[in-house]
Amino acid sequence: MNEKVKDIKNKFESDLKNVKNTKELNELRVEYLGKKGYIQKLNPLIKDLSNEEKKEFGKSLNDIKNFISKELEELKMKLDKKELEEKLVSEKIDTSLPATKFSKGSIHPLTKVRREIEEIFISMGYDVVEGPEVEFDLYNFEKLNLPKNHPARDMQDTFYVNDEVLLRTHTSPVQVRTLEKSEGDIRIICPGKTYRRDSDDPTHSHQFTQVEGLVVSKDVSLSHLKGTLEEFAKKMFGDSVKVRFRPNYFPFTEPSIEVDISCFKCKGEGCSFCSKTGFIEILGAGMVHPNVLKMSGYDPEVYRGFAFGMGIERVAMIRHEINDIRDFYTNDIRFLNQFNRKGGLEDEA
Amino acid sequence: MKLSRNFLKDYVDIKDINIYELADKMVKVGNEFETIRQLANSDSLVVGKVIECEKHSESDKLSVCKVDVKDEVLQIVCGAPNVREGLKVVVAKVGAVLPGNFEIKKASILNTESNGMICSLLELGIDKAFLSQEDIDGIHELNNEAKVGEDPNKYLMFDDYIIDFDLTANRGDLLSVIGMAYEVSAIYDKKVILPDISYKETKDDINEKFTLNVETKNCMAYLAKMVSNIEIKDSPQFIKSRLIASGIRPINNVVDISNYVMLETGQPLHFFDADKLNKDLLITMGDDFKKIKTLDTVERDVNKEDILVTDTKNPIALAGVMGSYDTEVTSNTKNILIESAQFNKTNVRLTSKRVLRSEASSRFEKGIDPNMTLFALKRACHLLEKYAKGKVNKGILMHDELNKDDKVIEVKLSEIQNTLGMEIMSKEVVSILNRLGFIVKNKGHFEVHVPSRRGDIEIKEDIIEEVGRINGYEKLIGNLPNLETKRGGYSKKSKLLKDTEDLLSSFGLDQAINYTLVKDLDDFSFDLDKIIISNPMSEDKKVCRQNLTSSLFENYKYNSSRGAKNINLFEVGDVYFKNNGYDSKILASGLMSGTYLLNEFQGKVVDVDFYLVKGIVTEFLDSFGLENRYEFIEEDVPGAYHPYRSVRINVNKNHVGYLGQVHPSLSKNEVYIFEIDLSKLMELKVRGVKYKEISKFPTTTKDLAFIMPKDIKSSEIERHIRKVCSRYLKDLYVFDVYDFNDGNKSLAFSLTFEDKTQTLSDDFVNDLLNKIIKNVEEKTSAKLRDK
């Protein structure tokens, strides 16, 4: 009897060697282990055996079954693996073919810089406030201590609609409007479009964007202005940036200040970017002129204020090394698409 | 203001101060400069004397000169027409480097050796604008007293530095060298030395020749003296070179003295030819005179706001701006009347704006030290006596209502400390103010006496600024203000703008920002009352825009002409119109063209069409919580829209915008645009997001197709479907449109039903479908297409 088992084993071993794929393997399984398989066929023979022989034969039958199962299983794993590999190979694609083009739109660089400035000041407790762009002379000039025919009006060539109405030359009229309707402390920034009667060239634009800030309280000083702008400059341009004050003149502030930041390219050592000065002029500022407070109903003996204003184009030009201010208004998509990057990762130094 | 170092050093001791350091310190106290330069800058120049001069044998134009330069005699070939024997000239020796990096080398000119060059002033670097015609045409003829061998730049006083200041509008006092001297003296704590104003007077009295009557308050001071028998000639070299350094062309001694005194004192003077005047001077407004021929020979209209100097019969000057042609000082003038006056700033400003902005008018506009008017007059007399052999007549014509007293301003130490935010000591404050020439009396508070020259100092904040800037802002330490701790926020408008920008860019549109000023209104919107600029820069920027789409369409054309195919842009911004005053509204607009999501080799291409843009507008409105509150209506659209491929967008039955194709007459490619009035959306209120429970039961999807005449709208069928099954209808969309080309079409709808309380049975759903079919067939001419 054991001879038969041995024959089956021998035959199986030689058959197994010829199996090439899982289909043949399954056929082999049926051939040996199936209901009509070789093993099953040996089962009826058992009844003619002695008890002793039955036991022995049963064991060898069981052994051969286990052996075949195990061998089939092992081969199946090998074949599965091989076939998967073949399938994967057959699925190989040319990953170098072009990507599907997603059109993620871009936010204009002026908007991005404006928002960044807004966020910094919002975190410092400032509210964002707007005002009209077609403005009264009264708010744009007179209530800012610039009466008609004041020579300093020459500093801001103006588009007029008529004698009393104009396109605002700065966002400062929003300060006046805010002062007029407020009582007590004020902390605002006013971003927006402004207009000057300048010819457009690489550094001038008849339309540009300003952000102006105003703080009014009983105890604010030039030192607070400096501290505030230092905080802003650090968040906007990096921790190592230094702020420099130079005296200047604006009719609506007294004292008036021109504010420079140390060049973040050369760390203040002087490079072509900052015209070898180590500093970049960034904004105008000062303590609100008492006449401005008075004209809008604040008592300058009780309240003091500081104000500052900067051009967003200038900040964006410095930040992105843009040489021509007109690029912001041409809306060439090759320009716009260079700015659709998310924040998140830090810029390299 | 161009400040000459040589000029300045007459009034304040700066001989040990480096010019660059001085300029730097001036910046620190608020006086910015644009450039520092040397007036002339060359080495190896020497004064020479032409001892022999012969025509070149091979050229008529060239001369061969022997020039004595003290240590040697040089042979120089010279092309100037005015070179001649005996002349003292400027010689650039071999090795000299002239401005423009022009190095003088030993040369052979038409076989004649030339060892250097005889120079013109142009070659020394003096701008043509400041030179006489002779100096432009030929070499410079030095005065005979120039010593052979000395440095001609020294002799000509061109060894000077010029700082070109960009002064602030309030510092009129710095438009004079004396004013600059005061500023420098405050920085370095030095004394200011005022110039000599002494002269002798003759027995002749001006009052016997002229009378003065001032009729207008706009002339605050009018002082005049007469100087007789002047001799008109060239100015002394120091006056010439200082004028050139200051940017003024020398003319002759008399004209130059007038300019020199203005530069020195800040007080403009005017010299009249006294013999051309009638005796009664009258200062009046421009009411009674119509015209004046000014010294630039232009016949000008006189305006009411002009202040006129007249001799009662004729106007003789537009005060502060320009004198008359007829009374001008000429080379024949013998006797002059010097005017030193103060006029109302605003009137001078208005006149000069119309006629001419000059060195004089810009000083009048900014205000002049009341104490300088007489001083400048005397200074001119001194110089005319000294350099024009003039005889100063006795007496003065004088109308003077100026307040020459010091201004007194009170300020407390605590106010200075609190405004600056620094712990400055009383002693330091007094020291700084004293250096500025202010007298300070300490009476518990400071009583500051401000000299009249500082017209810009009016209130205590001005004093605080003086203390701050002279003390130096580099000493100021920054602190954050002690204010309520809170986070700020966006206004409703800013928030909406921000969300709109983010939303539209998330759809793949790039944000554009265009100019407010446009050529004129156009067909992209229906006109509202327009806002027009009265003083536009150009024809194409004179009206405030009323839509954003036309600019976006310009951007499309710009990009398209540069080869871009898929141009998707949006802009969010204000448009402007009149409406009981001046008004604006905020629009969000977009432009789309070409293809959208794109992968050509896979054939995945979505062309931009009406429905894509409609989808974006729909998603936009849904995102703001306006689901089911808007409609797209085929009504009037502006002319730039395709009349049959465009709609109005209504929300709550109110018109809020347009959506459609750009009219084919404007673009042969399909370009789509939309416009949404955000101001109108801002007025709407929407419900907060309330969670709707998700059904636990499965949905059932069925398709229905109807055949109908072509002109029946899908939205109409949809309405009749919804009417009978809205409670169970979860979703509805059109998945097929088929045109039979016989006037009929088929619309196939996919309907998804759901109930929150049970699984819908087949019978129930079939029943629903039958109700839908019945309703659609009853209410419209559509018929069910075979199932």
JSON list of N, CA and C in Angstrom, two decimals, chain B residues 293-348:
[
{"chain": "B", "resi": 293, "resn": "LYS", "atom": "N", "xyz": [3.56, 143.37, -19.81]},
{"chain": "B", "resi": 293, "resn": "LYS", "atom": "CA", "xyz": [4.56, 142.69, -20.63]},
{"chain": "B", "resi": 293, "resn": "LYS", "atom": "C", "xyz": [5.73, 142.38, -19.70]},
{"chain": "B", "resi": 294, "resn": "THR", "atom": "N", "xyz": [5.89, 141.11, -19.41]},
{"chain": "B", "resi": 294, "resn": "THR", "atom": "CA", "xyz": [6.92, 140.73, -18.44]},
{"chain": "B", "resi": 294, "resn": "THR", "atom": "C", "xyz": [8.27, 140.65, -19.11]},
{"chain": "B", "resi": 295, "resn": "LEU", "atom": "N", "xyz": [9.34, 140.58, -18.29]},
{"chain": "B", "resi": 295, "resn": "LEU", "atom": "CA", "xyz": [10.68, 140.73, -18.86]},
{"chain": "B", "resi": 295, "resn": "LEU", "atom": "C", "xyz": [11.08, 139.58, -19.79]},
{"chain": "B", "resi": 296, "resn": "ASP", "atom": "N", "xyz": [10.28, 138.52, -19.81]},
{"chain": "B", "resi": 296, "resn": "ASP", "atom": "CA", "xyz": [10.52, 137.48, -20.82]},
{"chain": "B", "resi": 296, "resn": "ASP", "atom": "C", "xyz": [9.80, 137.83, -22.13]},
{"chain": "B", "resi": 297, "resn": "THR", "atom": "N", "xyz": [9.40, 139.09, -22.25]},
{"chain": "B", "resi": 297, "resn": "THR", "atom": "CA", "xyz": [8.76, 139.69, -23.43]},
{"chain": "B", "resi": 297, "resn": "THR", "atom": "C", "xyz": [7.37, 139.13, -23.75]},
{"chain": "B", "resi": 298, "resn": "VAL", "atom": "N", "xyz": [6.79, 138.40, -22.78]},
{"chain": "B", "resi": 298, "resn": "VAL", "atom": "CA", "xyz": [5.44, 137.87, -23.00]},
{"chain": "B", "resi": 298, "resn": "VAL", "atom": "C", "xyz": [4.41, 138.88, -22.49]},
{"chain": "B", "resi": 299, "resn": "GLU", "atom": "N", "xyz": [3.43, 139.13, -23.33]},
{"chain": "B", "resi": 299, "resn": "GLU", "atom": "CA", "xyz": [2.31, 140.00, -22.93]},
{"chain": "B", "resi": 299, "resn": "GLU", "atom": "C", "xyz": [1.34, 139.14, -22.12]},
{"chain": "B", "resi": 300, "resn": "ARG", "atom": "N", "xyz": [1.17, 139.45, -20.84]},
{"chain": "B", "resi": 300, "resn": "ARG", "atom": "CA", "xyz": [0.36, 138.56, -20.00]},
{"chain": "B", "resi": 300, "resn": "ARG", "atom": "C", "xyz": [-0.90, 139.26, -19.48]},
{"chain": "B", "resi": 301, "resn": "ASP", "atom": "N", "xyz": [-1.96, 138.46, -19.34]},
{"chain": "B", "resi": 301, "resn": "ASP", "atom": "CA", "xyz": [-3.17, 138.98, -18.70]},
{"chain": "B", "resi": 301, "resn": "ASP", "atom": "C", "xyz": [-2.92, 139.10, -17.21]},
{"chain": "B", "resi": 302, "resn": "VAL", "atom": "N", "xyz": [-3.53, 140.13, -16.63]},
{"chain": "B", "resi": 302, "resn": "VAL", "atom": "CA", "xyz": [-3.45, 140.30, -15.19]},
{"chain": "B", "resi": 302, "resn": "VAL", "atom": "C", "xyz": [-4.72, 139.71, -14.58]},
{"chain": "B", "resi": 303, "resn": "ASN", "atom": "N", "xyz": [-4.55, 138.89, -13.55]},
{"chain": "B", "resi": 303, "resn": "ASN", "atom": "CA", "xyz": [-5.71, 138.32, -12.86]},
{"chain": "B", "resi": 303, "resn": "ASN", "atom": "C", "xyz": [-5.99, 139.08, -11.57]},
{"chain": "B", "resi": 304, "resn": "LYS", "atom": "N", "xyz": [-7.20, 138.93, -11.09]},
{"chain": "B", "resi": 304, "resn": "LYS", "atom": "CA", "xyz": [-7.61, 139.60, -9.84]},
{"chain": "B", "resi": 304, "resn": "LYS", "atom": "C", "xyz": [-6.73, 139.22, -8.66]},
{"chain": "B", "resi": 305, "resn": "GLU", "atom": "N", "xyz": [-6.28, 137.94, -8.64]},
{"chain": "B", "resi": 305, "resn": "GLU", "atom": "CA", "xyz": [-5.51, 137.51, -7.46]},
{"chain": "B", "resi": 305, "resn": "GLU", "atom": "C", "xyz": [-4.04, 137.94, -7.53]},
{"chain": "B", "resi": 306, "resn": "ASP", "atom": "N", "xyz": [-3.61, 138.51, -8.66]},
{"chain": "B", "resi": 306, "resn": "ASP", "atom": "CA", "xyz": [-2.22, 138.97, -8.76]},
{"chain": "B", "resi": 306, "resn": "ASP", "atom": "C", "xyz": [-2.03, 140.23, -7.92]},
{"chain": "B", "resi": 307, "resn": "ILE", "atom": "N", "xyz": [-0.91, 140.26, -7.19]},
{"chain": "B", "resi": 307, "resn": "ILE", "atom": "CA", "xyz": [-0.52, 141.51, -6.55]},
{"chain": "B", "resi": 307, "resn": "ILE", "atom": "C", "xyz": [0.37, 142.22, -7.56]},
{"chain": "B", "resi": 308, "resn": "LEU", "atom": "N", "xyz": [0.09, 143.52, -7.78]},
{"chain": "B", "resi": 308, "resn": "LEU", "atom": "CA", "xyz": [0.85, 144.26, -8.78]},
{"chain": "B", "resi": 308, "resn": "LEU", "atom": "C", "xyz": [1.67, 145.36, -8.14]},
{"chain": "B", "resi": 309, "resn": "VAL", "atom": "N", "xyz": [2.91, 145.46, -8.59]},
{"chain": "B", "resi": 309, "resn": "VAL", "atom": "CA", "xyz": [3.69, 146.65, -8.28]},
{"chain": "B", "resi": 309, "resn": "VAL", "atom": "C", "xyz": [3.51, 147.57, -9.49]},
{"chain": "B", "resi": 310, "resn": "THR", "atom": "N", "xyz": [3.07, 148.81, -9.24]},
{"chain": "B", "resi": 310, "resn": "THR", "atom": "CA", "xyz": [2.84, 149.72, -10.37]},
{"chain": "B", "resi": 310, "resn": "THR", "atom": "C", "xyz": [3.52, 151.06, -10.07]},
{"chain": "B", "resi": 311, "resn": "ASP", "atom": "N", "xyz": [3.67, 151.83, -11.12]},
{"chain": "B", "resi": 311, "resn": "ASP", "atom": "CA", "xyz": [4.09, 153.22, -10.86]},
{"chain": "B", "resi": 311, "resn": "ASP", "atom": "C", "xyz": [2.88, 154.13, -11.07]},
{"chain": "B", "resi": 312, "resn": "THR", "atom": "N", "xyz": [1.74, 153.61, -10.68]},
{"chain": "B", "resi": 312, "resn": "THR", "atom": "CA", "xyz": [0.43, 154.23, -10.80]},
{"chain": "B", "resi": 312, "resn": "THR", "atom": "C", "xyz": [-0.08, 154.23, -12.24]},
{"chain": "B", "resi": 313, "resn": "LYS", "atom": "N", "xyz": [0.83, 154.54, -13.18]},
{"chain": "B", "resi": 313, "resn": "LYS", "atom": "CA", "xyz": [0.41, 154.53, -14.58]},
{"chain": "B", "resi": 313, "resn": "LYS", "atom": "C", "xyz": [0.44, 153.13, -15.18]},
{"chain": "B", "resi": 314, "resn": "ASN", "atom": "N", "xyz": [1.50, 152.41, -14.89]},
{"chain": "B", "resi": 314, "resn": "ASN", "atom": "CA", "xyz": [1.68, 151.08, -15.49]},
{"chain": "B", "resi": 314, "resn": "ASN", "atom": "C", "xyz": [2.08, 150.05, -14.44]},
{"chain": "B", "resi": 315, "resn": "PRO", "atom": "N", "xyz": [1.68, 148.82, -14.66]},
{"chain": "B", "resi": 315, "resn": "PRO", "atom": "CA", "xyz": [2.21, 147.77, -13.78]},
{"chain": "B", "resi": 315, "resn": "PRO", "atom": "C", "xyz": [3.68, 147.58, -14.07]},
{"chain": "B", "resi": 316, "resn": "ILE", "atom": "N", "xyz": [4.51, 147.47, -13.04]},
{"chain": "B", "resi": 316, "resn": "ILE", "atom": "CA", "xyz": [5.94, 147.28, -13.28]},
{"chain": "B", "resi": 316, "resn": "ILE", "atom": "C", "xyz": [6.43, 145.93, -12.78]},
{"chain": "B", "resi": 317, "resn": "ALA", "atom": "N", "xyz": [5.55, 145.18, -12.10]},
{"chain": "B", "resi": 317, "resn": "ALA", "atom": "CA", "xyz": [5.92, 143.80, -11.74]},
{"chain": "B", "resi": 317, "resn": "ALA", "atom": "C", "xyz": [4.69, 143.03, -11.28]},
{"chain": "B", "resi": 318, "resn": "LEU", "atom": "N", "xyz": [4.66, 141.74, -11.63]},
{"chain": "B", "resi": 318, "resn": "LEU", "atom": "CA", "xyz": [3.75, 140.80, -10.99]},
{"chain": "B", "resi": 318, "resn": "LEU", "atom": "C", "xyz": [4.46, 140.45, -9.68]},
{"chain": "B", "resi": 319, "resn": "ALA", "atom": "N", "xyz": [3.96, 140.98, -8.58]},
{"chain": "B", "resi": 319, "resn": "ALA", "atom": "CA", "xyz": [4.72, 140.93, -7.33]},
{"chain": "B", "resi": 319, "resn": "ALA", "atom": "C", "xyz": [5.17, 139.53, -6.98]},
{"chain": "B", "resi": 320, "resn": "GLY", "atom": "N", "xyz": [6.44, 139.40, -6.69]},
{"chain": "B", "resi": 320, "resn": "GLY", "atom": "CA", "xyz": [7.00, 138.14, -6.24]},
{"chain": "B", "resi": 320, "resn": "GLY", "atom": "C", "xyz": [7.29, 137.17, -7.36]},
{"chain": "B", "resi": 321, "resn": "VAL", "atom": "N", "xyz": [6.88, 137.49, -8.57]},
{"chain": "B", "resi": 321, "resn": "VAL", "atom": "CA", "xyz": [7.03, 136.51, -9.65]},
{"chain": "B", "resi": 321, "resn": "VAL", "atom": "C", "xyz": [7.92, 137.04, -10.79]},
{"chain": "B", "resi": 322, "resn": "MET", "atom": "N", "xyz": [7.56, 138.19, -11.37]},
{"chain": "B", "resi": 322, "resn": "MET", "atom": "CA", "xyz": [8.35, 138.67, -12.49]},
{"chain": "B", "resi": 322, "resn": "MET", "atom": "C", "xyz": [8.13, 140.16, -12.71]},
{"chain": "B", "resi": 323, "resn": "GLY", "atom": "N", "xyz": [9.23, 140.86, -13.07]},
{"chain": "B", "resi": 323, "resn": "GLY", "atom": "CA", "xyz": [9.13, 142.27, -13.35]},
{"chain": "B", "resi": 323, "resn": "GLY", "atom": "C", "xyz": [8.68, 142.54, -14.78]},
{"chain": "B", "resi": 324, "resn": "SER", "atom": "N", "xyz": [8.43, 143.82, -15.07]},
{"chain": "B", "resi": 324, "resn": "SER", "atom": "CA", "xyz": [7.97, 144.16, -16.42]},
{"chain": "B", "resi": 324, "resn": "SER", "atom": "C", "xyz": [9.19, 144.35, -17.33]},
{"chain": "B", "resi": 325, "resn": "TYR", "atom": "N", "xyz": [8.94, 144.15, -18.59]},
{"chain": "B", "resi": 325, "resn": "TYR", "atom": "CA", "xyz": [9.99, 144.27, -19.60]},
{"chain": "B", "resi": 325, "resn": "TYR", "atom": "C", "xyz": [10.52, 145.71, -19.66]},
{"chain": "B", "resi": 326, "resn": "ASP", "atom": "N", "xyz": [9.56, 146.65, -19.56]},
{"chain": "B", "resi": 326, "resn": "ASP", "atom": "CA", "xyz": [9.91, 148.06, -19.77]},
{"chain": "B", "resi": 326, "resn": "ASP", "atom": "C", "xyz": [10.79, 148.65, -18.67]},
{"chain": "B", "resi": 327, "resn": "THR", "atom": "N", "xyz": [10.77, 148.06, -17.49]},
{"chain": "B", "resi": 327, "resn": "THR", "atom": "CA", "xyz": [11.51, 148.65, -16.37]},
{"chain": "B", "resi": 327, "resn": "THR", "atom": "C", "xyz": [12.71, 147.80, -15.97]},
{"chain": "B", "resi": 328, "resn": "GLU", "atom": "N", "xyz": [13.02, 146.83, -16.83]},
{"chain": "B", "resi": 328, "resn": "GLU", "atom": "CA", "xyz": [14.12, 145.90, -16.56]},
{"chain": "B", "resi": 328, "resn": "GLU", "atom": "C", "xyz": [15.47, 146.61, -16.54]},
{"chain": "B", "resi": 329, "resn": "VAL", "atom": "N", "xyz": [16.37, 146.11, -15.72]},
{"chain": "B", "resi": 329, "resn": "VAL", "atom": "CA", "xyz": [17.75, 146.62, -15.71]},
{"chain": "B", "resi": 329, "resn": "VAL", "atom": "C", "xyz": [18.46, 146.09, -16.96]},
{"chain": "B", "resi": 330, "resn": "THR", "atom": "N", "xyz": [19.06, 147.03, -17.73]},
{"chain": "B", "resi": 330, "resn": "THR", "atom": "CA", "xyz": [19.78, 146.63, -18.94]},
{"chain": "B", "resi": 330, "resn": "THR", "atom": "C", "xyz": [21.23, 147.07, -18.81]},
{"chain": "B", "resi": 331, "resn": "SER", "atom": "N", "xyz": [22.01, 146.81, -19.84]},
{"chain": "B", "resi": 331, "resn": "SER", "atom": "CA", "xyz": [23.43, 147.21, -19.77]},
{"chain": "B", "resi": 331, "resn": "SER", "atom": "C", "xyz": [23.60, 148.73, -19.77]},
{"chain": "B", "resi": 332, "resn": "ASN", "atom": "N", "xyz": [22.53, 149.45, -20.12]},
{"chain": "B", "resi": 332, "resn": "ASN", "atom": "CA", "xyz": [22.61, 150.91, -20.11]},
{"chain": "B", "resi": 332, "resn": "ASN", "atom": "C", "xyz": [22.13, 151.53, -18.81]},
{"chain": "B", "resi": 333, "resn": "THR", "atom": "N", "xyz": [21.62, 150.70, -17.92]},
{"chain": "B", "resi": 333, "resn": "THR", "atom": "CA", "xyz": [21.03, 151.23, -16.69]},
{"chain": "B", "resi": 333, "resn": "THR", "atom": "C", "xyz": [22.08, 151.94, -15.85]},
{"chain": "B", "resi": 334, "resn": "LYS", "atom": "N", "xyz": [21.69, 153.10, -15.30]},
{"chain": "B", "resi": 334, "resn": "LYS", "atom": "CA", "xyz": [22.60, 153.88, -14.45]},
{"chain": "B", "resi": 334, "resn": "LYS", "atom": "C", "xyz": [22.14, 153.87, -13.00]},
{"chain": "B", "resi": 335, "resn": "ASN", "atom": "N", "xyz": [20.83, 154.04, -12.84]},
{"chain": "B", "resi": 335, "resn": "ASN", "atom": "CA", "xyz": [20.28, 154.17, -11.48]},
{"chain": "B", "resi": 335, "resn": "ASN", "atom": "C", "xyz": [19.25, 153.09, -11.24]},
{"chain": "B", "resi": 336, "resn": "ILE", "atom": "N", "xyz": [19.35, 152.46, -10.09]},
{"chain": "B", "resi": 336, "resn": "ILE", "atom": "CA", "xyz": [18.38, 151.38, -9.84]},
{"chain": "B", "resi": 336, "resn": "ILE", "atom": "C", "xyz": [17.62, 151.59, -8.53]},
{"chain": "B", "resi": 337, "resn": "LEU", "atom": "N", "xyz": [16.39, 151.06, -8.57]},
{"chain": "B", "resi": 337, "resn": "LEU", "atom": "CA", "xyz": [15.55, 151.05, -7.38]},
{"chain": "B", "resi": 337, "resn": "LEU", "atom": "C", "xyz": [15.49, 149.60, -6.91]},
{"chain": "B", "resi": 338, "resn": "ILE", "atom": "N", "xyz": [15.89, 149.38, -5.67]},
{"chain": "B", "resi": 338, "resn": "ILE", "atom": "CA", "xyz": [15.90, 148.01, -5.15]},
{"chain": "B", "resi": 338, "resn": "ILE", "atom": "C", "xyz": [14.62, 147.79, -4.35]},
{"chain": "B", "resi": 339, "resn": "GLU", "atom": "N", "xyz": [13.92, 146.75, -4.72]},
{"chain": "B", "resi": 339, "resn": "GLU", "atom": "CA", "xyz": [12.71, 146.38, -3.96]},
{"chain": "B", "resi": 339, "resn": "GLU", "atom": "C", "xyz": [13.02, 145.18, -3.07]},
{"chain": "B", "resi": 340, "resn": "SER", "atom": "N", "xyz": [12.69, 145.33, -1.79]},
{"chain": "B", "resi": 340, "resn": "SER", "atom": "CA", "xyz": [12.74, 144.17, -0.89]},
{"chain": "B", "resi": 340, "resn": "SER", "atom": "C", "xyz": [11.39, 144.15, -0.20]},
{"chain": "B", "resi": 341, "resn": "ALA", "atom": "N", "xyz": [10.59, 143.13, -0.47]},
{"chain": "B", "resi": 341, "resn": "ALA", "atom": "CA", "xyz": [9.19, 143.20, -0.05]},
{"chain": "B", "resi": 341, "resn": "ALA", "atom": "C", "xyz": [8.70, 141.86, 0.44]},
{"chain": "B", "resi": 342, "resn": "GLN", "atom": "N", "xyz": [7.56, 141.88, 1.10]},
{"chain": "B", "resi": 342, "resn": "GLN", "atom": "CA", "xyz": [6.89, 140.63, 1.48]},
{"chain": "B", "resi": 342, "resn": "GLN", "atom": "C", "xyz": [5.44, 140.67, 1.02]},
{"chain": "B", "resi": 343, "resn": "PHE", "atom": "N", "xyz": [5.07, 139.60, 0.33]},
{"chain": "B", "resi": 343, "resn": "PHE", "atom": "CA", "xyz": [3.72, 139.52, -0.22]},
{"chain": "B", "resi": 343, "resn": "PHE", "atom": "C", "xyz": [3.02, 138.29, 0.35]},
{"chain": "B", "resi": 344, "resn": "ASN", "atom": "N", "xyz": [1.70, 138.32, 0.25]},
{"chain": "B", "resi": 344, "resn": "ASN", "atom": "CA", "xyz": [0.91, 137.18, 0.68]},
{"chain": "B", "resi": 344, "resn": "ASN", "atom": "C", "xyz": [1.30, 135.92, -0.09]},
{"chain": "B", "resi": 345, "resn": "LYS", "atom": "N", "xyz": [1.60, 134.86, 0.68]},
{"chain": "B", "resi": 345, "resn": "LYS", "atom": "CA", "xyz": [2.07, 133.59, 0.09]},
{"chain": "B", "resi": 345, "resn": "LYS", "atom": "C", "xyz": [1.11, 133.05, -0.95]},
{"chain": "B", "resi": 346, "resn": "THR", "atom": "N", "xyz": [-0.17, 133.08, -0.59]},
{"chain": "B", "resi": 346, "resn": "THR", "atom": "CA", "xyz": [-1.18, 132.43, -1.45]},
{"chain": "B", "resi": 346, "resn": "THR", "atom": "C", "xyz": [-1.28, 133.14, -2.80]},
{"chain": "B", "resi": 347, "resn": "ASN", "atom": "N", "xyz": [-1.25, 134.48, -2.75]},
{"chain": "B", "resi": 347, "resn": "ASN", "atom": "CA", "xyz": [-1.35, 135.21, -4.02]},
{"chain": "B", "resi": 347, "resn": "ASN", "atom": "C", "xyz": [-0.14, 134.94, -4.90]},
{"chain": "B", "resi": 348, "resn": "VAL", "atom": "N", "xyz": [1.03, 134.94, -4.28]},
{"chain": "B", "resi": 348, "resn": "VAL", "atom": "CA", "xyz": [2.24, 134.67, -5.07]},
{"chain": "B", "resi": 348, "resn": "VAL", "atom": "C", "xyz": [2.15, 133.26, -5.65]}
]
